CSV table of C-alpha atoms and ligand atoms in Angstrom, one decimal:
chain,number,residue,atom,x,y,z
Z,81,UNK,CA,-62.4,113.0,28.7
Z,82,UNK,CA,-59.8,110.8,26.7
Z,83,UNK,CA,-62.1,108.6,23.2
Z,84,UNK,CA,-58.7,107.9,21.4
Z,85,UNK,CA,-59.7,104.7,21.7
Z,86,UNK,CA,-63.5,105.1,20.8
Z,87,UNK,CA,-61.9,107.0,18.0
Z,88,UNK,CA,-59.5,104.2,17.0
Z,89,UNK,CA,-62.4,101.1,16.8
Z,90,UNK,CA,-64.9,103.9,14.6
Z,91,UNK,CA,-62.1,105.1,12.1
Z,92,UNK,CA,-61.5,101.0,11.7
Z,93,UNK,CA,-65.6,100.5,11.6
Z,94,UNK,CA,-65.4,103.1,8.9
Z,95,UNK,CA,-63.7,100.5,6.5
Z,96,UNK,CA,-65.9,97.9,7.0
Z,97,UNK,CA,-69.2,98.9,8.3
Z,98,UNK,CA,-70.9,101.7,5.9
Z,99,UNK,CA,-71.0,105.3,8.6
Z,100,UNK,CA,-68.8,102.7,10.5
Z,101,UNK,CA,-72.2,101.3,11.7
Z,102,UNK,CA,-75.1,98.7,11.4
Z,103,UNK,CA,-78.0,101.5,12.3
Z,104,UNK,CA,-77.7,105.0,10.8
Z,105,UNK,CA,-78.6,107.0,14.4
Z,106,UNK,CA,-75.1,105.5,15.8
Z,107,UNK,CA,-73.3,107.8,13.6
Z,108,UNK,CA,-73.7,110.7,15.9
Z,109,UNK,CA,-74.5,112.5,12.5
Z,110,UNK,CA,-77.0,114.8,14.7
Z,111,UNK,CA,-74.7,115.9,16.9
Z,112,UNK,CA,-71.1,115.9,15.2
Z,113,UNK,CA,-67.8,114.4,16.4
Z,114,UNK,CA,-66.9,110.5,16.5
Z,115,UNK,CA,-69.3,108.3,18.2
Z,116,UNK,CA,-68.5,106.6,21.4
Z,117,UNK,CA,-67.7,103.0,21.1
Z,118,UNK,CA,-69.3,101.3,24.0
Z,119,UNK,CA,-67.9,97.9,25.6
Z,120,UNK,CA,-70.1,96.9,28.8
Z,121,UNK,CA,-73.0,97.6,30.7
Z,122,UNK,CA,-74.3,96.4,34.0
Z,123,UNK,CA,-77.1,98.0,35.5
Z,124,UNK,CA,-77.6,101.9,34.7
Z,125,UNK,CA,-74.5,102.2,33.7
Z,126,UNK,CA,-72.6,102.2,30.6
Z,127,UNK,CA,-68.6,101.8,29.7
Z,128,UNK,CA,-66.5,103.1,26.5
Z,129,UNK,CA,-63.7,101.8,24.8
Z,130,UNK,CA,-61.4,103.7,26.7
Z,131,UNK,CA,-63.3,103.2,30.4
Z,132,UNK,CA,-65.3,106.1,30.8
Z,133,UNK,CA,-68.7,105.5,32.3
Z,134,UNK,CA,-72.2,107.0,31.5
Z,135,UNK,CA,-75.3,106.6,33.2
Z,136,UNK,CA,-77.1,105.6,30.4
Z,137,UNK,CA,-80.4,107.0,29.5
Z,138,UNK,CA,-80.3,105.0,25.8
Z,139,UNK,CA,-81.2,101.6,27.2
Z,140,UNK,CA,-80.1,100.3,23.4
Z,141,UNK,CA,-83.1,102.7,22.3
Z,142,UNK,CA,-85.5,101.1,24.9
Z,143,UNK,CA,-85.4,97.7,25.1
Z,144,UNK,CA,-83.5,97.7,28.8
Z,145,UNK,CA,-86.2,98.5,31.2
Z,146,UNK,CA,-83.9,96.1,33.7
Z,147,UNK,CA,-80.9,97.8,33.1
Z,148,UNK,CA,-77.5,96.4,31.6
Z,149,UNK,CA,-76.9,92.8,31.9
Z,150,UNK,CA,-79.6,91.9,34.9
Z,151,UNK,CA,-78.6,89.0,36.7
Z,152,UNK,CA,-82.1,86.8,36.2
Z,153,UNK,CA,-82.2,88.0,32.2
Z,154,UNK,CA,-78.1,86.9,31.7
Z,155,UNK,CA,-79.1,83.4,33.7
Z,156,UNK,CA,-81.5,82.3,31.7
Z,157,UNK,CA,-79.9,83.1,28.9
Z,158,UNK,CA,-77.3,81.3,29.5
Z,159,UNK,CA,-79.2,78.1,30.8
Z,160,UNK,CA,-81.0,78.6,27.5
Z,161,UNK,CA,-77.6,78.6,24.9
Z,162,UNK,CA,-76.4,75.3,27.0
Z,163,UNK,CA,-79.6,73.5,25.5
Z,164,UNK,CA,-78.8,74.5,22.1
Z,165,UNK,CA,-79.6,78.2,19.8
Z,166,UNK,CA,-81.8,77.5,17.6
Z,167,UNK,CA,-83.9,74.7,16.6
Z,168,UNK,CA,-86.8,76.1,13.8
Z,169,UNK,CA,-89.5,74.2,15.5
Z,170,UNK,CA,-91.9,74.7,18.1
Z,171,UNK,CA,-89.9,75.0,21.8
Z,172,UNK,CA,-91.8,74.9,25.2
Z,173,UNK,CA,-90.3,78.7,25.8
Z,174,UNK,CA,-92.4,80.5,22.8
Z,175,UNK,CA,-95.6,78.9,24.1
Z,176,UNK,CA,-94.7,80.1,27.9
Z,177,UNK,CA,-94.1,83.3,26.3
Z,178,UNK,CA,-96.8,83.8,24.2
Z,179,UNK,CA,-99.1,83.2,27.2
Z,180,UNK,CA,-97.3,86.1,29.0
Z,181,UNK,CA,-97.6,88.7,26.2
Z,182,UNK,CA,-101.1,87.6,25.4
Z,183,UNK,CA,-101.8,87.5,29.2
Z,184,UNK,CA,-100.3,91.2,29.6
Z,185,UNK,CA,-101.8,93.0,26.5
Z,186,UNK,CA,-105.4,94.2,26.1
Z,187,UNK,CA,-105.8,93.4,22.7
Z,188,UNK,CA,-103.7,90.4,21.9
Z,189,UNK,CA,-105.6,86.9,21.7
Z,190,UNK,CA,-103.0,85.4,20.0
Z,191,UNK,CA,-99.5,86.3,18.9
Z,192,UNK,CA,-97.0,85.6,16.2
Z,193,UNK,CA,-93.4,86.4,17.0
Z,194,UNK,CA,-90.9,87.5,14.3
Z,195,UNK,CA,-87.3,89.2,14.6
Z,196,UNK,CA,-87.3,93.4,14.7
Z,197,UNK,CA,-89.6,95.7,14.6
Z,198,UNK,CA,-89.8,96.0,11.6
Z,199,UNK,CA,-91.1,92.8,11.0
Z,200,UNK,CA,-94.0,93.5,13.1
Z,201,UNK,CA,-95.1,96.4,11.4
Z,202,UNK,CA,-95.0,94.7,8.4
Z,203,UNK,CA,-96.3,91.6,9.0
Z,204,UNK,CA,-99.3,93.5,10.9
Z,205,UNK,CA,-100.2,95.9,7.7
Z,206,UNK,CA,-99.9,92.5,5.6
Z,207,UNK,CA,-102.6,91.0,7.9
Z,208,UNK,CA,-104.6,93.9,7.8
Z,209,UNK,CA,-104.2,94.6,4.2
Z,210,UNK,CA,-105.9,90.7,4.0
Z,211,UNK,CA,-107.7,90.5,5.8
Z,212,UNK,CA,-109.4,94.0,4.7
Z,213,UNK,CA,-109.1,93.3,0.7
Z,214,UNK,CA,-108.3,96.9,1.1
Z,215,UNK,CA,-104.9,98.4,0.0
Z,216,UNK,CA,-104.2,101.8,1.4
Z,217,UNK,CA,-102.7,102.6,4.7
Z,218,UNK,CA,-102.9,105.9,7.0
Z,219,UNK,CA,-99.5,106.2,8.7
Z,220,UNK,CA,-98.7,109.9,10.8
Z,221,UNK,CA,-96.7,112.3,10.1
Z,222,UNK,CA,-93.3,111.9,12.8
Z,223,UNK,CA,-94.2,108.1,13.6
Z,224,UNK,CA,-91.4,105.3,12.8
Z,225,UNK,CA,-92.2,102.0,12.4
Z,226,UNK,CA,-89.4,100.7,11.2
Z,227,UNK,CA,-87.4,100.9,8.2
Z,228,UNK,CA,-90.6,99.2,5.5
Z,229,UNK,CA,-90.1,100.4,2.3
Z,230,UNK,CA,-93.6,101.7,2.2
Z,231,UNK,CA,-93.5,103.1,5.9
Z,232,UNK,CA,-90.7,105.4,5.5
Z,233,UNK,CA,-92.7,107.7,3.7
Z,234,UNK,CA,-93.0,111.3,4.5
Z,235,UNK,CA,-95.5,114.0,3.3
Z,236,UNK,CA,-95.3,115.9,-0.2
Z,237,UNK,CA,-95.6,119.4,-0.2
Z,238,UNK,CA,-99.5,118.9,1.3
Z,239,UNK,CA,-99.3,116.8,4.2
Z,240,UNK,CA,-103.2,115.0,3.3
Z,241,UNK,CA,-101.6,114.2,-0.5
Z,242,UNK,CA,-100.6,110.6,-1.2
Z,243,UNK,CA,-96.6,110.0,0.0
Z,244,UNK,CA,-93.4,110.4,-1.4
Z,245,UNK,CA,-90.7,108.1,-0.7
Z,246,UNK,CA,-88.4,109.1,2.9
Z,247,UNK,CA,-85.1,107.3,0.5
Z,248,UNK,CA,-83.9,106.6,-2.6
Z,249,UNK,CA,-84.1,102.8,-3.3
Z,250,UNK,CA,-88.4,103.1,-2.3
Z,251,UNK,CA,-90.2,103.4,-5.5
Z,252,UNK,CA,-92.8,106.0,-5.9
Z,253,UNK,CA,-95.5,103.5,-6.6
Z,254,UNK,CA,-94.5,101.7,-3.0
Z,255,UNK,CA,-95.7,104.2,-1.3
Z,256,UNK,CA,-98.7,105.5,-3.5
Z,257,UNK,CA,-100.9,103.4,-0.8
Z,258,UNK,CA,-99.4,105.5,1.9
Z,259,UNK,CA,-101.9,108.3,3.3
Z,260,UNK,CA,-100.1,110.7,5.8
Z,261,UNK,CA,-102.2,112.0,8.6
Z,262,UNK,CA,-101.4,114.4,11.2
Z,263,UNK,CA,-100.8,113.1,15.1
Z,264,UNK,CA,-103.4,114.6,17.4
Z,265,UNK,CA,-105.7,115.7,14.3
Z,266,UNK,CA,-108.5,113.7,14.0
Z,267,UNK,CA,-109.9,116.1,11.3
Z,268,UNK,CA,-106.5,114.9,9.2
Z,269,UNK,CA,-108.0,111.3,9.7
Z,270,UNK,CA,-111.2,112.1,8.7
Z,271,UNK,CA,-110.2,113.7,5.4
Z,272,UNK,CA,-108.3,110.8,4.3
Z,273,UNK,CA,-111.0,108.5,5.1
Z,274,UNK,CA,-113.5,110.9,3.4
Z,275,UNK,CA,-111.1,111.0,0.0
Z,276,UNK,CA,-110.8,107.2,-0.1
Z,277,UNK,CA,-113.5,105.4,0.8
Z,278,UNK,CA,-113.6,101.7,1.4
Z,279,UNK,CA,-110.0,101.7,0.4
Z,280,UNK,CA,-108.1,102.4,4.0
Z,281,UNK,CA,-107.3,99.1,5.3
Z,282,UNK,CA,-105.6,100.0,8.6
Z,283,UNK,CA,-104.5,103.1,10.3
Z,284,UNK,CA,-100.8,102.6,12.0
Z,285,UNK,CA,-99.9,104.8,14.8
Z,286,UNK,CA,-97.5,104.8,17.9
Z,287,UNK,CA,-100.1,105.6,20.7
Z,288,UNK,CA,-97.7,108.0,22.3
Z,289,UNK,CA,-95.0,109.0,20.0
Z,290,UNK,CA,-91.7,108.1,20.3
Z,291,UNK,CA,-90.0,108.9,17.7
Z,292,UNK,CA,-90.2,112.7,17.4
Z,293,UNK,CA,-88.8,113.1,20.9
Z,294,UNK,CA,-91.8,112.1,22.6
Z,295,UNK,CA,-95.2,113.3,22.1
Z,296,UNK,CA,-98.5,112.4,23.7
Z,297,UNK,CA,-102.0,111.8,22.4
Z,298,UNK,CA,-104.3,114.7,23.3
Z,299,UNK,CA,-107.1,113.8,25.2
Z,300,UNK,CA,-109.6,112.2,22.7
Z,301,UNK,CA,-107.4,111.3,19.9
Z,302,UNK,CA,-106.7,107.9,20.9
Z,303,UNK,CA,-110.5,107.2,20.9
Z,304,UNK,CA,-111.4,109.6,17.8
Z,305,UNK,CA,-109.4,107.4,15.7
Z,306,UNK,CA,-110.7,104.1,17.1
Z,307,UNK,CA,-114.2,105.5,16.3
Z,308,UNK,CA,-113.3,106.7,13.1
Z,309,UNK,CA,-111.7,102.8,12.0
Z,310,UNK,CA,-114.9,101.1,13.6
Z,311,UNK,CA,-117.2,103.4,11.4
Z,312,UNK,CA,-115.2,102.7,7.9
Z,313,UNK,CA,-114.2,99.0,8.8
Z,314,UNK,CA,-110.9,100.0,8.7
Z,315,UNK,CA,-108.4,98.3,11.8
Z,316,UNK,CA,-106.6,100.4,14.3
Z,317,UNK,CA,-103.0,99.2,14.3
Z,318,UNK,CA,-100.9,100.6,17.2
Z,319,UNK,CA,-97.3,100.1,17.4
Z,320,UNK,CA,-96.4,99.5,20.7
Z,321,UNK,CA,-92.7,98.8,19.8
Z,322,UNK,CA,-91.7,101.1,22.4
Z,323,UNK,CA,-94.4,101.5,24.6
Z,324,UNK,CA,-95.2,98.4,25.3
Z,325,UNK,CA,-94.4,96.9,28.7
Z,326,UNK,CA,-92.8,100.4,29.0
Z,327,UNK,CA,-95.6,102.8,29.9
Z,328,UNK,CA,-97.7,99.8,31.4
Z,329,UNK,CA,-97.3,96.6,32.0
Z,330,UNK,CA,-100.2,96.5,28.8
Z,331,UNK,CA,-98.4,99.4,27.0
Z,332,UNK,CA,-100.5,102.3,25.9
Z,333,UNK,CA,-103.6,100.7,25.4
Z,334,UNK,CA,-103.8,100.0,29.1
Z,335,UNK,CA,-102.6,103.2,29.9
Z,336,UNK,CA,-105.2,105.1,27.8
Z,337,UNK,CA,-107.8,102.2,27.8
Z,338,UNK,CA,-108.4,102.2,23.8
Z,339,UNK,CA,-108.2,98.6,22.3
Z,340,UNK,CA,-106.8,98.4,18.5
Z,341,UNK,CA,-107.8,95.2,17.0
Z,342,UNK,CA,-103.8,94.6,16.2
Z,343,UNK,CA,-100.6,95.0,18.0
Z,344,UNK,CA,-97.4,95.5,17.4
Z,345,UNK,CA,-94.5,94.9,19.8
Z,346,UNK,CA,-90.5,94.5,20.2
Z,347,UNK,CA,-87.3,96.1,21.9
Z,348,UNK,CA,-88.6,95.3,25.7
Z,349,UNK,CA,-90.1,92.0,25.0
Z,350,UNK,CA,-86.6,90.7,23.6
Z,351,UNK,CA,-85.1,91.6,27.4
Z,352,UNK,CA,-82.1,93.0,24.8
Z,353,UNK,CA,-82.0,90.2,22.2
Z,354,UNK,CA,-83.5,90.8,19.0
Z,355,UNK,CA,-87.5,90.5,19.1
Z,356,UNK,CA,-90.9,92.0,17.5
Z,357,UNK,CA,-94.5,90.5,17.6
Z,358,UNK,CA,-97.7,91.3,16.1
Z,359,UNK,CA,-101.0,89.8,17.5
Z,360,UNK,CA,-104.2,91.0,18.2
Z,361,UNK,CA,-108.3,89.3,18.4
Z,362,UNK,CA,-108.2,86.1,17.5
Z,363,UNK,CA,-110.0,85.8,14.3
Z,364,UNK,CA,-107.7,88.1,12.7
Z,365,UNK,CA,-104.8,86.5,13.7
Z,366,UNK,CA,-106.4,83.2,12.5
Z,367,UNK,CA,-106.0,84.6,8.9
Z,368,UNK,CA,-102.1,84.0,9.7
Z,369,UNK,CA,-100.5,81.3,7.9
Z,370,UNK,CA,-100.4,78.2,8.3
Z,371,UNK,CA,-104.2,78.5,9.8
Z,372,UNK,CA,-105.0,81.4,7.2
Z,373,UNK,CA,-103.7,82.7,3.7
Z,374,UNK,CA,-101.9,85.7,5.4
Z,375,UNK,CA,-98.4,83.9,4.5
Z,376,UNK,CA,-95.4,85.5,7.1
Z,377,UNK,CA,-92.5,83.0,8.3
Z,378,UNK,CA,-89.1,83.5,9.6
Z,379,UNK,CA,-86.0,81.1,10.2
Z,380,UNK,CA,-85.5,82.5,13.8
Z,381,UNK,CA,-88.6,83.4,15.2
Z,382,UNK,CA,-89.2,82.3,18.3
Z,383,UNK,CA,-85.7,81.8,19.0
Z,384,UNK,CA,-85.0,80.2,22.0
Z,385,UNK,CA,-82.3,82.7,23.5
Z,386,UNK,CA,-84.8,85.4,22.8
Z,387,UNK,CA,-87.5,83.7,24.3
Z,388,UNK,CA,-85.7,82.9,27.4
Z,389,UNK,CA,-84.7,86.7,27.9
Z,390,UNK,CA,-87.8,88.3,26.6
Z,391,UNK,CA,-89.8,85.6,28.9
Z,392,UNK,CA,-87.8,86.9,32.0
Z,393,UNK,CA,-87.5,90.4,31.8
Z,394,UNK,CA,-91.9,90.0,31.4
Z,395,UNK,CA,-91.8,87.9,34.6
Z,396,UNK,CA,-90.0,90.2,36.6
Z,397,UNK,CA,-91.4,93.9,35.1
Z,398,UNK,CA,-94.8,91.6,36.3
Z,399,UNK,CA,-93.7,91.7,40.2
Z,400,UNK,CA,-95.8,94.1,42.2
Z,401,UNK,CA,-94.8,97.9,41.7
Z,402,UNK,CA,-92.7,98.2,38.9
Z,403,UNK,CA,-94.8,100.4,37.1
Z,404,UNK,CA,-95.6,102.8,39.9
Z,405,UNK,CA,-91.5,102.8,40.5
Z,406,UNK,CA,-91.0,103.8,37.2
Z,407,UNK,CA,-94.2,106.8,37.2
Z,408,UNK,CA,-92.1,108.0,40.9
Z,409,UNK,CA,-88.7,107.7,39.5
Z,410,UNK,CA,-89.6,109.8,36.2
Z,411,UNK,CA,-92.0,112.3,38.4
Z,412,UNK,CA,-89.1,112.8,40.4
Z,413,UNK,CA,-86.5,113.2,37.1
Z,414,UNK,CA,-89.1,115.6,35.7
Z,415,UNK,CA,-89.3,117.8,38.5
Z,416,UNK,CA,-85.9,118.0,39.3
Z,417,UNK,CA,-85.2,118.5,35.7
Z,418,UNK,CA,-87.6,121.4,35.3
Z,419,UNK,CA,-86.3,123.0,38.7
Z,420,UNK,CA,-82.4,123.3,37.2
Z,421,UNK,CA,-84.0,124.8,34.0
Z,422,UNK,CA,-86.0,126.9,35.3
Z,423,UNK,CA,-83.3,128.0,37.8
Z,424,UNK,CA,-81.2,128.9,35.0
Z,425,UNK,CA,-83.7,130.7,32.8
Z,426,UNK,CA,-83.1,127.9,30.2
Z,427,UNK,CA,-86.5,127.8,28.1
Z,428,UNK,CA,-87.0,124.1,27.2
Z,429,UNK,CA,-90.4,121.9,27.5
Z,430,UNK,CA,-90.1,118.3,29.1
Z,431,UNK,CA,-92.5,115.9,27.9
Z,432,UNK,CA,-93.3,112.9,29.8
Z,433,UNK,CA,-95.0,109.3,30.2
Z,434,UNK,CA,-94.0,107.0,33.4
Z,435,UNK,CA,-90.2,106.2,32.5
Z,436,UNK,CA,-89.9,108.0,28.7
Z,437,UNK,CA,-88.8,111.3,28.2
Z,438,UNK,CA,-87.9,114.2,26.0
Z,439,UNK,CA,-86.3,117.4,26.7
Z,440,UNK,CA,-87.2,119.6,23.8
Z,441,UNK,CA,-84.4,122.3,23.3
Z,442,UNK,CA,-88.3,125.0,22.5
Z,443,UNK,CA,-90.4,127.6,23.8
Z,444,UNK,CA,-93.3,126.3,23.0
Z,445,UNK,CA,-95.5,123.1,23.8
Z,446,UNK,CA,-94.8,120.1,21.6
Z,447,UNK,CA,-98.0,118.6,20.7
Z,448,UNK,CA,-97.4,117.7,17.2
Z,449,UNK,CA,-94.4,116.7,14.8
Z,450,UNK,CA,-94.2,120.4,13.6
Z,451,UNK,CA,-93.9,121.6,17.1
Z,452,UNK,CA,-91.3,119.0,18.1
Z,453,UNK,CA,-89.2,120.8,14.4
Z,454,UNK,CA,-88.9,124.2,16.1
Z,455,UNK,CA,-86.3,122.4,18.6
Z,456,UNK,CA,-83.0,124.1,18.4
Z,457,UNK,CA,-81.3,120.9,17.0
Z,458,UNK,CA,-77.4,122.9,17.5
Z,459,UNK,CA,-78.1,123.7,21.2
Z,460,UNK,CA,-79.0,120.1,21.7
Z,461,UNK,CA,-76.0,118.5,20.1
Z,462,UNK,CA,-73.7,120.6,22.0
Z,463,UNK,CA,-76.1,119.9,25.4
Z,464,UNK,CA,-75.6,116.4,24.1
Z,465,UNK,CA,-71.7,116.5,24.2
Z,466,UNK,CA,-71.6,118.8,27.8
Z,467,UNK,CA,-73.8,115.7,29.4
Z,468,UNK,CA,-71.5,112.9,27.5
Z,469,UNK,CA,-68.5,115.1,29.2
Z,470,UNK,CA,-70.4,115.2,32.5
Z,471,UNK,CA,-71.5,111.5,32.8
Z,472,UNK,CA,-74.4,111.0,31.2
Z,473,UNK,CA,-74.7,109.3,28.1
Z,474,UNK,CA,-78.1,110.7,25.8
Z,475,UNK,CA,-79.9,110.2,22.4
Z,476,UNK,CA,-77.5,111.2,20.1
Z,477,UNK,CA,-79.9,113.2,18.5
Z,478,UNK,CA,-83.0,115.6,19.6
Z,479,UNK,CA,-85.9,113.5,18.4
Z,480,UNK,CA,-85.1,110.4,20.6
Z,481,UNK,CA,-86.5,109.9,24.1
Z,482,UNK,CA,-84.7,109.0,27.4
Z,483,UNK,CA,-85.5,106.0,29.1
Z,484,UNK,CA,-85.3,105.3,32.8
Z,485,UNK,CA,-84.9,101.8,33.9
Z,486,UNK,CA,-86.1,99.7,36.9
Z,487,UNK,CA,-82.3,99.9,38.4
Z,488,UNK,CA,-82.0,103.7,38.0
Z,489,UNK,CA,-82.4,105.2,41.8
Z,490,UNK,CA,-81.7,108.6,43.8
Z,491,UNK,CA,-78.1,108.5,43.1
Z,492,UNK,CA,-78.4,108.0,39.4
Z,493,UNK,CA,-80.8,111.2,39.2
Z,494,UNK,CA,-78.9,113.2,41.8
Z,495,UNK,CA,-76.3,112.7,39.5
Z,496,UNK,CA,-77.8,113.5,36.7
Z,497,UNK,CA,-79.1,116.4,37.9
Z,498,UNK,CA,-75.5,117.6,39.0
Z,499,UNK,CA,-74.6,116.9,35.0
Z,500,UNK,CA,-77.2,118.8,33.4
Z,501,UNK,CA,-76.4,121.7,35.8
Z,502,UNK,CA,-72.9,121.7,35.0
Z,503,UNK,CA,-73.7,121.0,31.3
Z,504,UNK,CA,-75.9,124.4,31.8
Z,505,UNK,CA,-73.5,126.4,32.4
Z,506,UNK,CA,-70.4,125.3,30.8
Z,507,UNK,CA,-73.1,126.2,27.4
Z,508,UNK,CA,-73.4,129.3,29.1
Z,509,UNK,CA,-70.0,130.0,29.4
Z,510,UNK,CA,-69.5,128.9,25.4
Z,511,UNK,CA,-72.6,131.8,25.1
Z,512,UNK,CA,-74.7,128.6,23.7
Z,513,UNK,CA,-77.5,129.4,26.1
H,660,PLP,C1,-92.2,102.6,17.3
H,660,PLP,C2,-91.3,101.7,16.5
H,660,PLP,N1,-91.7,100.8,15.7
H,660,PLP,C3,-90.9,100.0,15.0
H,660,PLP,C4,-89.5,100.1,15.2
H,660,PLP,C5,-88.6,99.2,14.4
H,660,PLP,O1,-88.0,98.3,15.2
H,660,PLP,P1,-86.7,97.6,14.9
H,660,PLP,O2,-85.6,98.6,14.9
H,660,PLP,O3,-86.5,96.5,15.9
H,660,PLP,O4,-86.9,97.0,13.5
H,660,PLP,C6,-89.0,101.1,16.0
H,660,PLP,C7,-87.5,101.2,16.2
H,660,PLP,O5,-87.0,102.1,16.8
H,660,PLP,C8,-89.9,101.9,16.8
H,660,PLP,O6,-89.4,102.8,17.6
């Protein structure tokens, strides 16, 4: 496979771009070697600088449920841009589309879109931090919500201690009203809540995980921890950044059927141009400037080319059986998936919801973050690079999921099938597996 030209574009990126990128995980740092440059897309598929294609499991780390440039999304785009890019006022399009998120999501009465996110997370914990008069936090263990000073905080030495700072540039004291529970321990929860009463303003949490590879809410967790907020007057934040309008067309909370009293959304709502929101019942989102003292703003929110693709892609993910597509199509890649490992004694646990996946390069069940560290982080990179070489274009790193679109079909998984076999045992002949 010739990337002397992928090579050429990142060794130029490197002078300009710190890493030669605008988002650390590009790097490939997890996996070695120069990243692939990438320079179209149109439907599952995904070109390089130098014309190799990939089908592409990526999806710009969720966001394209439709695929690379669909057809509807690109047209009303376009008609969008010929009326003009931005405006920073109120357009017809935000109110269209704030009727179709509000319409689609279990919890959300009302809706505030910003740009990333990020912003969502933030602007959400602001809200709940006001609305609350409370200042501590409970974030897990493993979950990412963006890149907020005081939510990239991991766990000191005891995970149920107060945080540390994730990087250098986040005081200490920003994340002093970070608590760090553990994901599917309510006991974890309960602690914190115990130590720090009528201080927790919110507990944040992606329902399913997505960010560890991908790991799913044991039966009762979900519901433990929207018990546990109720009781201490505490709101139940989820982030729904990637889940939402990817493992239902209501995300996770209509998956699971648990209601948090705020949401927070992006990635698939933008339809691939840059989008977050955070909404929820109505008197919370009330508290929201200019109606409430909650102050949050933003130049381009609402931005009319975002709006016009993020209002599309919703229309169409709402046509009849897009969901159950997308539970078949994964079914089918899980299966198949787990037949080739299985076939070639290759010891590796799959996790699952409808279209998002992770292989996990373990013995055992993943079930928690520390489960998801016992991967074998070298046997995935090189897995990584055998697929790349094979077709198939991955995470570049073990603790991202896979993400099946609507325009994936039988050829696209036959074919990726025939990859990871091949991938198999070209590792086998290296004596990596
Ligand atoms: C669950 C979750 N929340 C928040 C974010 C931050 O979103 P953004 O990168 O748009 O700021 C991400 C990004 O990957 C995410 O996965």
């Amino acid at each position: 496979m010739r990337l002397s030209r992928s090579q050429e574009i990142y060794k130029e990126a490197l002078t300009w771009l710190p890493g030669g990128v605008n988002s650390p995980v590009r790097a490939f740092k997890s996996v070695g070697g120069s990243p692939v440059v990438m320079a179209k897309g149109k439907g599952p598929r995904i070109w390089d600088a130098d014309g190799n294609s990939y089908i592409d499991y990526v999806a710009s780390w969720g966001p394209l449920i439709l695929g690379h440039a669909h057809p509807e999304v690109v047209e009303a785009v376009c008609v969008a841009a010929e009326k003009g890019t931005s405006f920073g006022a109120l357009t017809d399009m935000e109110v269209k589309m704030a009727k179709q998120v509000v319409d689609a999501v279990p919890s959300m009465e009302m809706v505030r879109f910003v740009n990333s996110g990020t912003e969502a997370t933030m602007s959400a914990i602001r809200l709940a931090r006001g609305v609350t008069g409370r200042s501590k936090i409970v974030k897990f263990e493993g979950c990412y919500h963006g890149h907020v000073d005081y939510l990239l905080a991991k766990a000191g030495s005891g995970v149920l201690t107060f945080a540390l700072p994730g990087t250098p540039g986040v005081p200490e004291s920003f994340t002093a009203e970070t608590l760090i529970a553990r994901f599917n321990d309510l006991s974890s929860v309960e602690e914190l809540f115990d130590k720090n009463r009528d201080q927790i303003a919110a507990v944040i949490l992606e329902p399913i995980m997505c960010n560890a590879g991908v790991i799913l809410p044991e039966p009762g967790f979900l519901e433990g921890l929207r018990e546990i907020t109720k009781k201490n007057n505490a709101l139940l934040i989820f982030d729904e950044v990637i889940t939402g309008f990817r493992v239902a067309y209501g995300g996770a909370q209509e998956l699971y059927g648990i209601t948090p009293d705020l949401t927070c959304l992006g990635k698939i709502i933008g339809g691939g141009l840059p989008v977050g929101a955070y909404g929820g019942r109505r008197d919370l989102m009330e508290q929201v400037a200019p109606v409430g003292d909650v102050y949050q703003a933003g130049t381009l929110s609402g931005n009319p080319l975002a709006m016009a693709a993020g209002s599309k892609t919703l229309e169409i993910l709402a046509r009849p059986g897009t969901y159950q597509r997308l539970e078949e199509l994964g079914a089918k890649a899980e299966v198949s998936i787990k037949g080739v490992l299985d076939e070639h004694g290759v010891k590796a646990t799959l996790n699952r919801v409808g279209s998002v996946m992770c292989l996990f390069f373990t013995h055992s069940p993943v079930k928690s973050y520390q489960d998801a560290l016992t991967s074998n982080t070298d046997l995935y990179a090189a897995y990584f690079w055998k697929m790349l070489e094979n077709g198939v274009y991955l995470a570049p790193s073990q603790f991202e999921a896979a993400f099946i679109s609507c325009v994936h079909g039988d050829q696209e998984l036959e074919e990726t099938v025939r990859a990871i076999e091949r991938s198999i045992e070209a590792l086998k002949k290296d004596n990596l597996l």
